[in-house]
């Protein structure tokens, strides 16, 4: 339950994420992890209205539906992890992703802690981790930054925010200070493009840094 008692003028707002504290079992330190939201709310003189401004996908566990006019919203590292869970889910889950599935980033995203959570020794596990299980879709970073990603997999390939991609488009993504230690097919945004069988496919990287 989220209560907003004061401080917001009437209008529409997008909820990006909540920060939730957890305690590291080994060190006892408090770690703040983000819990992605992404939905919009409407505020009037009575507070939050009951209007549903965005649909929630139970299958993707993201707000949005996937077409260009209503993309899946990505506003936190937990959302990137969710896309990874679907893309790397092998056989069934990966079939939820199509070349015309749209994702839109709506905030800067810190991947340092998420990289550690993926594997404290090896770092971020890429989205599309195997060449026969690639990411498909259109990811629009919307000019926002993704920073702090680190990968330490010196004997592996297909490394980056996305590992392997097929029929995908990456737009307006700004990677800031990524650290990648890999063997081959490594890049900050994408490790490698693959094509299955004798099909001809096209993957694009547009206006990314």
GROMACS .gro file of C-alpha atoms in nm:
model
  209
    1UNK     CA    1   0.000   0.000   0.000
    2UNK     CA    2   0.145   0.335  -0.105
    3UNK     CA    3   0.015   0.652   0.056
    4UNK     CA    4   0.103   0.995  -0.084
    5UNK     CA    5  -0.033   1.239   0.171
    6UNK     CA    6   0.111   1.568   0.051
    7UNK     CA    7   0.359   1.740  -0.172
    8UNK     CA    8   0.231   1.651  -0.518
    9UNK     CA    9   0.028   1.880  -0.737
   10UNK     CA   10  -0.261   1.743  -0.939
   11UNK     CA   11  -0.147   1.561  -1.252
   12UNK     CA   12  -0.002   1.236  -1.381
   13UNK     CA   13   0.312   1.081  -1.235
   14UNK     CA   14   0.511   0.770  -1.321
   15UNK     CA   15   0.629   0.561  -1.026
   16UNK     CA   16   0.979   0.439  -1.111
   17UNK     CA   17   1.093   0.217  -0.824
   18UNK     CA   18   1.106   0.174  -0.449
   19UNK     CA   19   1.432   0.125  -0.260
   20UNK     CA   20   1.415  -0.166  -0.018
   21UNK     CA   21   1.679  -0.243   0.250
   22UNK     CA   22   1.819  -0.593   0.295
   23UNK     CA   23   2.099  -0.716   0.518
   24UNK     CA   24   2.396  -0.896   0.364
   25UNK     CA   25   2.421  -1.234   0.536
   26UNK     CA   26   2.802  -1.239   0.517
   27UNK     CA   27   2.898  -0.884   0.608
   28UNK     CA   28   2.592  -0.762   0.798
   29UNK     CA   29   2.587  -0.448   0.583
   30UNK     CA   30   2.261  -0.290   0.472
   31UNK     CA   31   2.212  -0.314   0.096
   32UNK     CA   32   1.951  -0.104  -0.081
   33UNK     CA   33   1.790  -0.285  -0.372
   34UNK     CA   34   1.538  -0.138  -0.612
   35UNK     CA   35   1.194  -0.280  -0.662
   36UNK     CA   36   1.074  -0.176  -1.006
   37UNK     CA   37   0.730  -0.022  -1.057
   38UNK     CA   38   0.686   0.169  -1.383
   39UNK     CA   39   0.314   0.245  -1.364
   40UNK     CA   40   0.155   0.589  -1.386
   41UNK     CA   41  -0.082   0.733  -1.127
   42UNK     CA   42  -0.316   1.030  -1.141
   43UNK     CA   43  -0.325   1.270  -0.847
   44UNK     CA   44  -0.615   1.503  -0.772
   45UNK     CA   45  -0.727   1.699  -0.466
   46UNK     CA   46  -0.833   1.373  -0.299
   47UNK     CA   47  -0.502   1.192  -0.352
   48UNK     CA   48  -0.438   0.900  -0.585
   49UNK     CA   49  -0.737   0.821  -0.807
   50UNK     CA   50  -0.848   0.467  -0.884
   51UNK     CA   51  -0.797   0.511  -1.259
   52UNK     CA   52  -0.585   0.235  -1.413
   53UNK     CA   53  -0.355   0.425  -1.647
   54UNK     CA   54  -0.137   0.127  -1.741
   55UNK     CA   55  -0.194  -0.243  -1.791
   56UNK     CA   56   0.021  -0.493  -1.608
   57UNK     CA   57   0.146  -0.802  -1.790
   58UNK     CA   58   0.129  -1.107  -1.567
   59UNK     CA   59   0.349  -1.301  -1.808
   60UNK     CA   60   0.624  -1.040  -1.835
   61UNK     CA   61   0.569  -0.897  -1.486
   62UNK     CA   62   0.613  -0.549  -1.634
   63UNK     CA   63   0.378  -0.260  -1.702
   64UNK     CA   64   0.291  -0.227  -2.069
   65UNK     CA   65   0.182  -0.459  -2.347
   66UNK     CA   66   0.470  -0.458  -2.595
   67UNK     CA   67   0.362  -0.266  -2.908
   68UNK     CA   68   0.531   0.064  -2.996
   69UNK     CA   69   0.239   0.270  -2.864
   70UNK     CA   70   0.237   0.085  -2.531
   71UNK     CA   71   0.587  -0.055  -2.466
   72UNK     CA   72   0.696  -0.249  -2.161
   73UNK     CA   73   0.835   0.001  -1.910
   74UNK     CA   74   1.189  -0.042  -1.774
   75UNK     CA   75   1.274   0.188  -1.483
   76UNK     CA   76   1.501  -0.018  -1.256
   77UNK     CA   77   1.761  -0.292  -1.244
   78UNK     CA   78   1.491  -0.533  -1.128
   79UNK     CA   79   1.313  -0.475  -1.460
   80UNK     CA   80   1.630  -0.559  -1.653
   81UNK     CA   81   1.662  -0.873  -1.442
   82UNK     CA   82   1.301  -0.960  -1.528
   83UNK     CA   83   1.371  -0.924  -1.902
   84UNK     CA   84   1.674  -1.148  -1.848
   85UNK     CA   85   1.462  -1.407  -1.668
   86UNK     CA   86   1.226  -1.418  -1.966
   87UNK     CA   87   1.496  -1.415  -2.235
   88UNK     CA   88   1.709  -1.674  -2.057
   89UNK     CA   89   1.410  -1.886  -1.956
   90UNK     CA   90   1.472  -2.131  -2.242
   91UNK     CA   91   1.203  -2.284  -2.460
   92UNK     CA   92   0.879  -2.142  -2.314
   93UNK     CA   93   0.962  -1.803  -2.164
   94UNK     CA   94   1.188  -1.692  -2.448
   95UNK     CA   95   0.895  -1.737  -2.688
   96UNK     CA   96   0.733  -1.432  -2.525
   97UNK     CA   97   0.989  -1.212  -2.703
   98UNK     CA   98   0.937  -1.110  -3.066
   99UNK     CA   99   1.132  -0.874  -3.296
  100UNK     CA  100   0.845  -0.624  -3.252
  101UNK     CA  101   0.833  -0.642  -2.872
  102UNK     CA  102   0.909  -0.288  -2.747
  103UNK     CA  103   1.082  -0.191  -2.422
  104UNK     CA  104   1.118   0.172  -2.307
  105UNK     CA  105   1.359   0.284  -2.035
  106UNK     CA  106   1.225   0.571  -1.824
  107UNK     CA  107   1.501   0.636  -1.567
  108UNK     CA  108   1.875   0.606  -1.506
  109UNK     CA  109   1.960   0.254  -1.387
  110UNK     CA  110   2.238   0.151  -1.150
  111UNK     CA  111   2.358  -0.203  -1.228
  112UNK     CA  112   2.644  -0.227  -0.981
  113UNK     CA  113   2.450  -0.401  -0.704
  114UNK     CA  114   2.248  -0.600  -0.958
  115UNK     CA  115   2.573  -0.727  -1.111
  116UNK     CA  116   2.686  -0.842  -0.769
  117UNK     CA  117   2.349  -1.004  -0.704
  118UNK     CA  118   2.373  -1.194  -1.034
  119UNK     CA  119   2.697  -1.352  -0.915
  120UNK     CA  120   2.929  -1.196  -0.658
  121UNK     CA  121   3.231  -1.349  -0.835
  122UNK     CA  122   3.136  -1.316  -1.202
  123UNK     CA  123   2.898  -1.021  -1.211
  124UNK     CA  124   2.612  -0.945  -1.448
  125UNK     CA  125   2.458  -1.237  -1.636
  126UNK     CA  126   2.369  -1.101  -1.982
  127UNK     CA  127   2.018  -1.088  -2.125
  128UNK     CA  128   2.020  -1.362  -2.391
  129UNK     CA  129   2.289  -1.580  -2.239
  130UNK     CA  130   2.317  -1.850  -2.507
  131UNK     CA  131   2.356  -1.825  -2.884
  132UNK     CA  132   2.058  -2.058  -2.932
  133UNK     CA  133   1.849  -1.855  -2.688
  134UNK     CA  134   1.899  -1.491  -2.797
  135UNK     CA  135   1.718  -1.171  -2.707
  136UNK     CA  136   1.461  -1.052  -2.960
  137UNK     CA  137   1.291  -0.716  -2.940
  138UNK     CA  138   1.336  -0.341  -2.956
  139UNK     CA  139   1.500  -0.182  -2.653
  140UNK     CA  140   1.488   0.199  -2.638
  141UNK     CA  141   1.711   0.345  -2.368
  142UNK     CA  142   1.539   0.680  -2.424
  143UNK     CA  143   1.866   0.867  -2.359
  144UNK     CA  144   1.893   0.751  -1.998
  145UNK     CA  145   2.210   0.601  -1.853
  146UNK     CA  146   2.287   0.248  -1.739
  147UNK     CA  147   2.591   0.261  -1.515
  148UNK     CA  148   2.796   0.041  -1.285
  149UNK     CA  149   2.761  -0.285  -1.481
  150UNK     CA  150   3.051  -0.523  -1.431
  151UNK     CA  151   3.122  -0.867  -1.577
  152UNK     CA  152   3.420  -1.085  -1.488
  153UNK     CA  153   3.393  -1.397  -1.703
  154UNK     CA  154   3.739  -1.427  -1.867
  155UNK     CA  155   3.670  -1.769  -2.020
  156UNK     CA  156   3.328  -1.686  -2.165
  157UNK     CA  157   3.179  -1.513  -2.470
  158UNK     CA  158   2.854  -1.337  -2.549
  159UNK     CA  159   2.902  -1.074  -2.280
  160UNK     CA  160   2.739  -0.735  -2.235
  161UNK     CA  161   2.414  -0.592  -2.107
  162UNK     CA  162   2.274  -0.821  -2.376
  163UNK     CA  163   2.471  -1.134  -2.462
  164UNK     CA  164   2.330  -1.269  -2.789
  165UNK     CA  165   2.061  -1.105  -3.001
  166UNK     CA  166   1.861  -1.200  -3.309
  167UNK     CA  167   1.631  -0.964  -3.500
  168UNK     CA  168   1.676  -0.700  -3.231
  169UNK     CA  169   1.713  -0.322  -3.224
  170UNK     CA  170   1.893  -0.120  -2.957
  171UNK     CA  171   1.832   0.256  -2.953
  172UNK     CA  172   1.942   0.551  -2.742
  173UNK     CA  173   2.125   0.343  -2.479
  174UNK     CA  174   2.399   0.518  -2.282
  175UNK     CA  175   2.631   0.277  -2.100
  176UNK     CA  176   2.850   0.455  -1.844
  177UNK     CA  177   3.177   0.302  -1.719
  178UNK     CA  178   3.102  -0.066  -1.773
  179UNK     CA  179   3.375  -0.314  -1.679
  180UNK     CA  180   3.388  -0.632  -1.888
  181UNK     CA  181   3.644  -0.913  -1.872
  182UNK     CA  182   3.565  -1.177  -2.133
  183UNK     CA  183   3.716  -1.410  -2.389
  184UNK     CA  184   3.532  -1.319  -2.712
  185UNK     CA  185   3.215  -1.151  -2.839
  186UNK     CA  186   3.209  -0.890  -2.564
  187UNK     CA  187   3.068  -0.537  -2.571
  188UNK     CA  188   2.905  -0.295  -2.333
  189UNK     CA  189   2.561  -0.316  -2.497
  190UNK     CA  190   2.577  -0.640  -2.696
  191UNK     CA  191   2.812  -0.934  -2.720
  192UNK     CA  192   2.714  -1.089  -3.053
  193UNK     CA  193   2.447  -1.113  -3.321
  194UNK     CA  194   2.329  -1.461  -3.418
  195UNK     CA  195   2.116  -1.606  -3.695
  196UNK     CA  196   1.948  -1.944  -3.658
  197UNK     CA  197   1.973  -2.191  -3.944
  198UNK     CA  198   1.955  -2.048  -4.295
  199UNK     CA  199   1.739  -1.748  -4.202
  200UNK     CA  200   1.853  -1.395  -4.281
  201UNK     CA  201   1.803  -1.158  -3.992
  202UNK     CA  202   1.899  -0.803  -3.906
  203UNK     CA  203   2.001  -0.649  -3.575
  204UNK     CA  204   2.056  -0.274  -3.537
  205UNK     CA  205   2.237  -0.056  -3.284
  206UNK     CA  206   2.127   0.306  -3.326
  207UNK     CA  207   2.240   0.623  -3.146
  208UNK     CA  208   2.403   0.439  -2.853
  209UNK     CA  209   2.713   0.534  -2.654
   0.00000   0.00000   0.00000
